[in-house]
Amino acid sequence: MIGLLRRWIVPSACLICAGDAEPGTVCAGCRASLPWNPIACPVCALPLRSEIAHVCARCAAEPPAFDSTLAAFRYEAPIRQAIAGLKYRAQFRQSRWLGAELAQLAARRLSPLPELLIPVPLHASRLRSRGYNQALELARGIARQLAIDLDWRCATRLRATADQIGQDAKARRKEVRGAFAVGPTVAGRHVALVDDVMTTGSTVDDLARAARAAGALRIEVWVAARVP
Ligand SMILES: [Zn+2]
Ligand SMILES: [Zn+2]
């Protein structure tokens, strides 16, 4: 409770433990124990237990519509709580911090940056009830930091889907298929679809399929966290 109060009053409090930290970030102690995701499938960012990254069995058997995924963290504590704060309690300090971490990882790669960021859209009814799209909040910070264009209007969610955490992969795939429409701004471009969490990847796969149909050339997925 005191930690929560301190975090609210003191802008320089660590976003996780409320100890001393640079404003809007986490302290050195918390940072050292974050669940980073360094060894993962290059296509879907599934965390791997091996020494080196390789394409996972699922992507090898059934390649998704996107080309690659960058996930800063595994979806585990304390990242899970940080994302819950963003998603359900409008804690935009969390999205700024998570976005900054993702932007740093993206900037450190050798591959060229995308030309356009597209946050995974919420259905209009979900957007109305939540009041904001957490994926857009995350993408805003990344776009600013990396000077990449952000387009939150070119993709729309046609159908309301249930919150997917807890559903099995088959149910998710069935539910999301054909749930998105993507406009012509993506034609001929290298884009990154941005979301807070990737669970099985069926949502972004469906959005990527729509982006591909609209002419996107290269499609990356950038997420703060990947469910192991
Ligand atoms: Zn801390
Ligand atoms: Zn994979």
mmCIF file of C-alpha atoms in Angstrom, residues 1-150:
data_model
loop_
_atom_site.group_PDB
_atom_site.id
_atom_site.type_symbol
_atom_site.label_atom_id
_atom_site.label_comp_id
_atom_site.label_asym_id
_atom_site.label_seq_id
_atom_site.Cartn_x
_atom_site.Cartn_y
_atom_site.Cartn_z
ATOM 1 C CA MET A 1 0.000 0.000 0.000
ATOM 2 C CA ILE A 2 2.821 2.389 0.913
ATOM 3 C CA GLY A 3 4.612 1.355 -2.272
ATOM 4 C CA LEU A 4 1.486 2.086 -4.273
ATOM 5 C CA LEU A 5 1.075 5.495 -2.627
ATOM 6 C CA ARG A 6 4.737 6.346 -3.130
ATOM 7 C CA ARG A 7 4.568 5.331 -6.786
ATOM 8 C CA TRP A 8 1.624 7.622 -7.238
ATOM 9 C CA ILE A 9 3.193 10.602 -5.472
ATOM 10 C CA VAL A 10 6.885 10.245 -6.405
ATOM 11 C CA PRO A 11 7.443 10.183 -10.158
ATOM 12 C CA SER A 12 10.954 8.775 -9.732
ATOM 13 C CA ALA A 13 9.773 5.651 -7.921
ATOM 14 C CA CYS A 14 10.546 2.293 -9.570
ATOM 15 C CA LEU A 15 7.495 1.117 -11.535
ATOM 16 C CA ILE A 16 7.775 -2.306 -9.927
ATOM 17 C CA CYS A 17 9.012 -1.992 -6.324
ATOM 18 C CA ALA A 18 8.550 1.784 -5.766
ATOM 19 C CA GLY A 19 12.213 2.094 -4.735
ATOM 20 C CA ASP A 20 14.481 4.780 -6.190
ATOM 21 C CA ALA A 21 14.789 4.769 -9.969
ATOM 22 C CA GLU A 22 15.152 7.090 -12.938
ATOM 23 C CA PRO A 23 11.723 8.662 -13.583
ATOM 24 C CA GLY A 24 9.415 6.315 -15.504
ATOM 25 C CA THR A 25 11.674 3.267 -15.285
ATOM 26 C CA VAL A 26 12.556 0.409 -12.956
ATOM 27 C CA CYS A 27 15.417 0.255 -10.447
ATOM 28 C CA ALA A 28 18.631 -1.705 -11.087
ATOM 29 C CA GLY A 29 17.567 -4.509 -8.760
ATOM 30 C CA CYS A 30 14.201 -5.053 -10.465
ATOM 31 C CA ARG A 31 15.790 -4.676 -13.891
ATOM 32 C CA ALA A 32 18.277 -7.460 -13.195
ATOM 33 C CA SER A 33 15.489 -9.921 -12.485
ATOM 34 C CA LEU A 34 13.083 -9.024 -15.316
ATOM 35 C CA PRO A 35 11.893 -11.961 -17.468
ATOM 36 C CA TRP A 36 13.674 -10.947 -20.691
ATOM 37 C CA ASN A 37 13.107 -13.095 -23.763
ATOM 38 C CA PRO A 38 16.541 -13.348 -25.421
ATOM 39 C CA ILE A 39 16.316 -16.864 -26.890
ATOM 40 C CA ALA A 40 13.090 -17.197 -28.807
ATOM 41 C CA CYS A 41 11.622 -18.385 -32.103
ATOM 42 C CA PRO A 42 12.490 -15.615 -34.608
ATOM 43 C CA VAL A 43 9.078 -15.971 -36.228
ATOM 44 C CA CYS A 44 6.677 -15.990 -33.251
ATOM 45 C CA ALA A 45 8.990 -15.091 -30.298
ATOM 46 C CA LEU A 46 8.039 -18.229 -28.379
ATOM 47 C CA PRO A 47 10.573 -18.476 -25.521
ATOM 48 C CA LEU A 48 12.912 -21.430 -26.089
ATOM 49 C CA ARG A 49 14.852 -23.499 -23.609
ATOM 50 C CA SER A 50 17.758 -24.051 -26.014
ATOM 51 C CA GLU A 51 21.127 -22.302 -26.232
ATOM 52 C CA ILE A 52 20.433 -20.728 -29.597
ATOM 53 C CA ALA A 53 17.290 -19.399 -31.233
ATOM 54 C CA HIS A 54 15.587 -21.508 -33.896
ATOM 55 C CA VAL A 55 12.214 -21.588 -35.624
ATOM 56 C CA CYS A 56 9.782 -23.415 -33.321
ATOM 57 C CA ALA A 57 7.964 -26.570 -34.369
ATOM 58 C CA ARG A 58 4.646 -24.800 -34.786
ATOM 59 C CA CYS A 59 6.021 -22.067 -37.077
ATOM 60 C CA ALA A 60 7.947 -24.672 -39.064
ATOM 61 C CA ALA A 61 4.798 -26.760 -39.574
ATOM 62 C CA GLU A 62 2.393 -23.898 -40.155
ATOM 63 C CA PRO A 63 4.140 -20.573 -40.878
ATOM 64 C CA PRO A 64 2.042 -17.573 -39.775
ATOM 65 C CA ALA A 65 1.184 -14.625 -42.036
ATOM 66 C CA PHE A 66 3.764 -12.384 -40.313
ATOM 67 C CA ASP A 67 7.498 -12.646 -40.926
ATOM 68 C CA SER A 68 9.019 -12.137 -37.505
ATOM 69 C CA THR A 69 8.205 -11.205 -33.904
ATOM 70 C CA LEU A 70 10.043 -9.099 -31.376
ATOM 71 C CA ALA A 71 8.920 -9.647 -27.779
ATOM 72 C CA ALA A 72 10.865 -7.842 -25.082
ATOM 73 C CA PHE A 73 9.709 -10.035 -22.218
ATOM 74 C CA ARG A 74 8.128 -13.336 -21.308
ATOM 75 C CA TYR A 75 4.638 -12.835 -19.913
ATOM 76 C CA GLU A 76 5.576 -13.544 -16.305
ATOM 77 C CA ALA A 77 5.717 -11.556 -13.063
ATOM 78 C CA PRO A 78 6.347 -8.639 -12.726
ATOM 79 C CA ILE A 79 5.671 -7.886 -16.414
ATOM 80 C CA ARG A 80 2.252 -9.521 -16.157
ATOM 81 C CA GLN A 81 1.300 -7.042 -13.421
ATOM 82 C CA ALA A 82 2.756 -4.084 -15.360
ATOM 83 C CA ILE A 83 0.636 -5.007 -18.379
ATOM 84 C CA ALA A 84 -2.462 -5.502 -16.226
ATOM 85 C CA GLY A 85 -1.883 -1.987 -14.869
ATOM 86 C CA LEU A 86 -1.787 -0.623 -18.388
ATOM 87 C CA LYS A 87 -4.676 -2.694 -19.689
ATOM 88 C CA TYR A 88 -7.172 -2.429 -16.864
ATOM 89 C CA ARG A 89 -6.133 0.597 -14.801
ATOM 90 C CA ALA A 90 -4.917 3.083 -17.429
ATOM 91 C CA GLN A 91 -1.367 3.159 -16.025
ATOM 92 C CA PHE A 92 0.273 4.871 -18.988
ATOM 93 C CA ARG A 93 3.610 5.096 -17.193
ATOM 94 C CA GLN A 94 3.782 1.352 -17.760
ATOM 95 C CA SER A 95 3.153 1.681 -21.507
ATOM 96 C CA ARG A 96 5.795 4.399 -21.816
ATOM 97 C CA TRP A 97 8.343 2.237 -20.029
ATOM 98 C CA LEU A 98 7.454 -1.003 -21.884
ATOM 99 C CA GLY A 99 7.468 0.915 -25.173
ATOM 100 C CA ALA A 100 10.905 2.355 -24.407
ATOM 101 C CA GLU A 101 12.312 -1.117 -23.679
ATOM 102 C CA LEU A 102 10.857 -2.467 -26.915
ATOM 103 C CA ALA A 103 12.170 0.513 -28.898
ATOM 104 C CA GLN A 104 15.681 -0.029 -27.515
ATOM 105 C CA LEU A 105 15.628 -3.697 -28.503
ATOM 106 C CA ALA A 106 14.371 -2.848 -31.988
ATOM 107 C CA ALA A 107 17.010 -0.151 -32.457
ATOM 108 C CA ARG A 108 19.801 -2.549 -31.461
ATOM 109 C CA ARG A 109 18.965 -5.067 -34.195
ATOM 110 C CA LEU A 110 20.812 -5.066 -37.483
ATOM 111 C CA SER A 111 17.676 -5.425 -39.611
ATOM 112 C CA PRO A 112 16.006 -2.284 -40.996
ATOM 113 C CA LEU A 113 13.240 -0.684 -38.942
ATOM 114 C CA PRO A 114 9.666 -0.833 -40.218
ATOM 115 C CA GLU A 115 8.208 2.217 -41.958
ATOM 116 C CA LEU A 116 4.872 2.071 -40.177
ATOM 117 C CA LEU A 117 3.575 0.961 -36.778
ATOM 118 C CA ILE A 118 0.046 -0.389 -36.589
ATOM 119 C CA PRO A 119 -1.416 -0.989 -33.123
ATOM 120 C CA VAL A 120 -3.697 -4.032 -32.965
ATOM 121 C CA PRO A 121 -7.124 -2.361 -32.906
ATOM 122 C CA LEU A 122 -9.836 -2.999 -30.353
ATOM 123 C CA HIS A 123 -13.408 -3.474 -31.442
ATOM 124 C CA ALA A 124 -15.388 -0.220 -31.102
ATOM 125 C CA SER A 125 -17.452 -1.627 -28.220
ATOM 126 C CA ARG A 126 -14.328 -2.646 -26.259
ATOM 127 C CA LEU A 127 -12.727 0.719 -26.962
ATOM 128 C CA ARG A 128 -15.820 2.479 -25.645
ATOM 129 C CA SER A 129 -15.876 0.476 -22.422
ATOM 130 C CA ARG A 130 -12.097 0.702 -21.769
ATOM 131 C CA GLY A 131 -11.728 4.271 -23.007
ATOM 132 C CA TYR A 132 -8.339 3.676 -24.653
ATOM 133 C CA ASN A 133 -6.459 1.055 -26.648
ATOM 134 C CA GLN A 134 -3.466 -0.232 -24.680
ATOM 135 C CA ALA A 135 -1.730 -1.298 -27.912
ATOM 136 C CA LEU A 136 -1.985 2.270 -29.235
ATOM 137 C CA GLU A 137 -0.604 3.656 -25.964
ATOM 138 C CA LEU A 138 2.344 1.286 -26.275
ATOM 139 C CA ALA A 139 2.890 2.109 -29.968
ATOM 140 C CA ARG A 140 2.848 5.874 -29.366
ATOM 141 C CA GLY A 141 6.015 5.799 -27.270
ATOM 142 C CA ILE A 142 7.803 3.460 -29.674
ATOM 143 C CA ALA A 143 6.895 5.596 -32.688
ATOM 144 C CA ARG A 144 8.189 8.736 -31.010
ATOM 145 C CA GLN A 145 11.400 7.129 -29.832
ATOM 146 C CA LEU A 146 12.269 5.523 -33.175
ATOM 147 C CA ALA A 147 10.713 8.244 -35.393
ATOM 148 C CA ILE A 148 8.471 5.743 -37.176
ATOM 149 C CA ASP A 149 5.025 6.718 -38.494
ATOM 150 C CA LEU A 150 2.087 5.465 -36.468
#
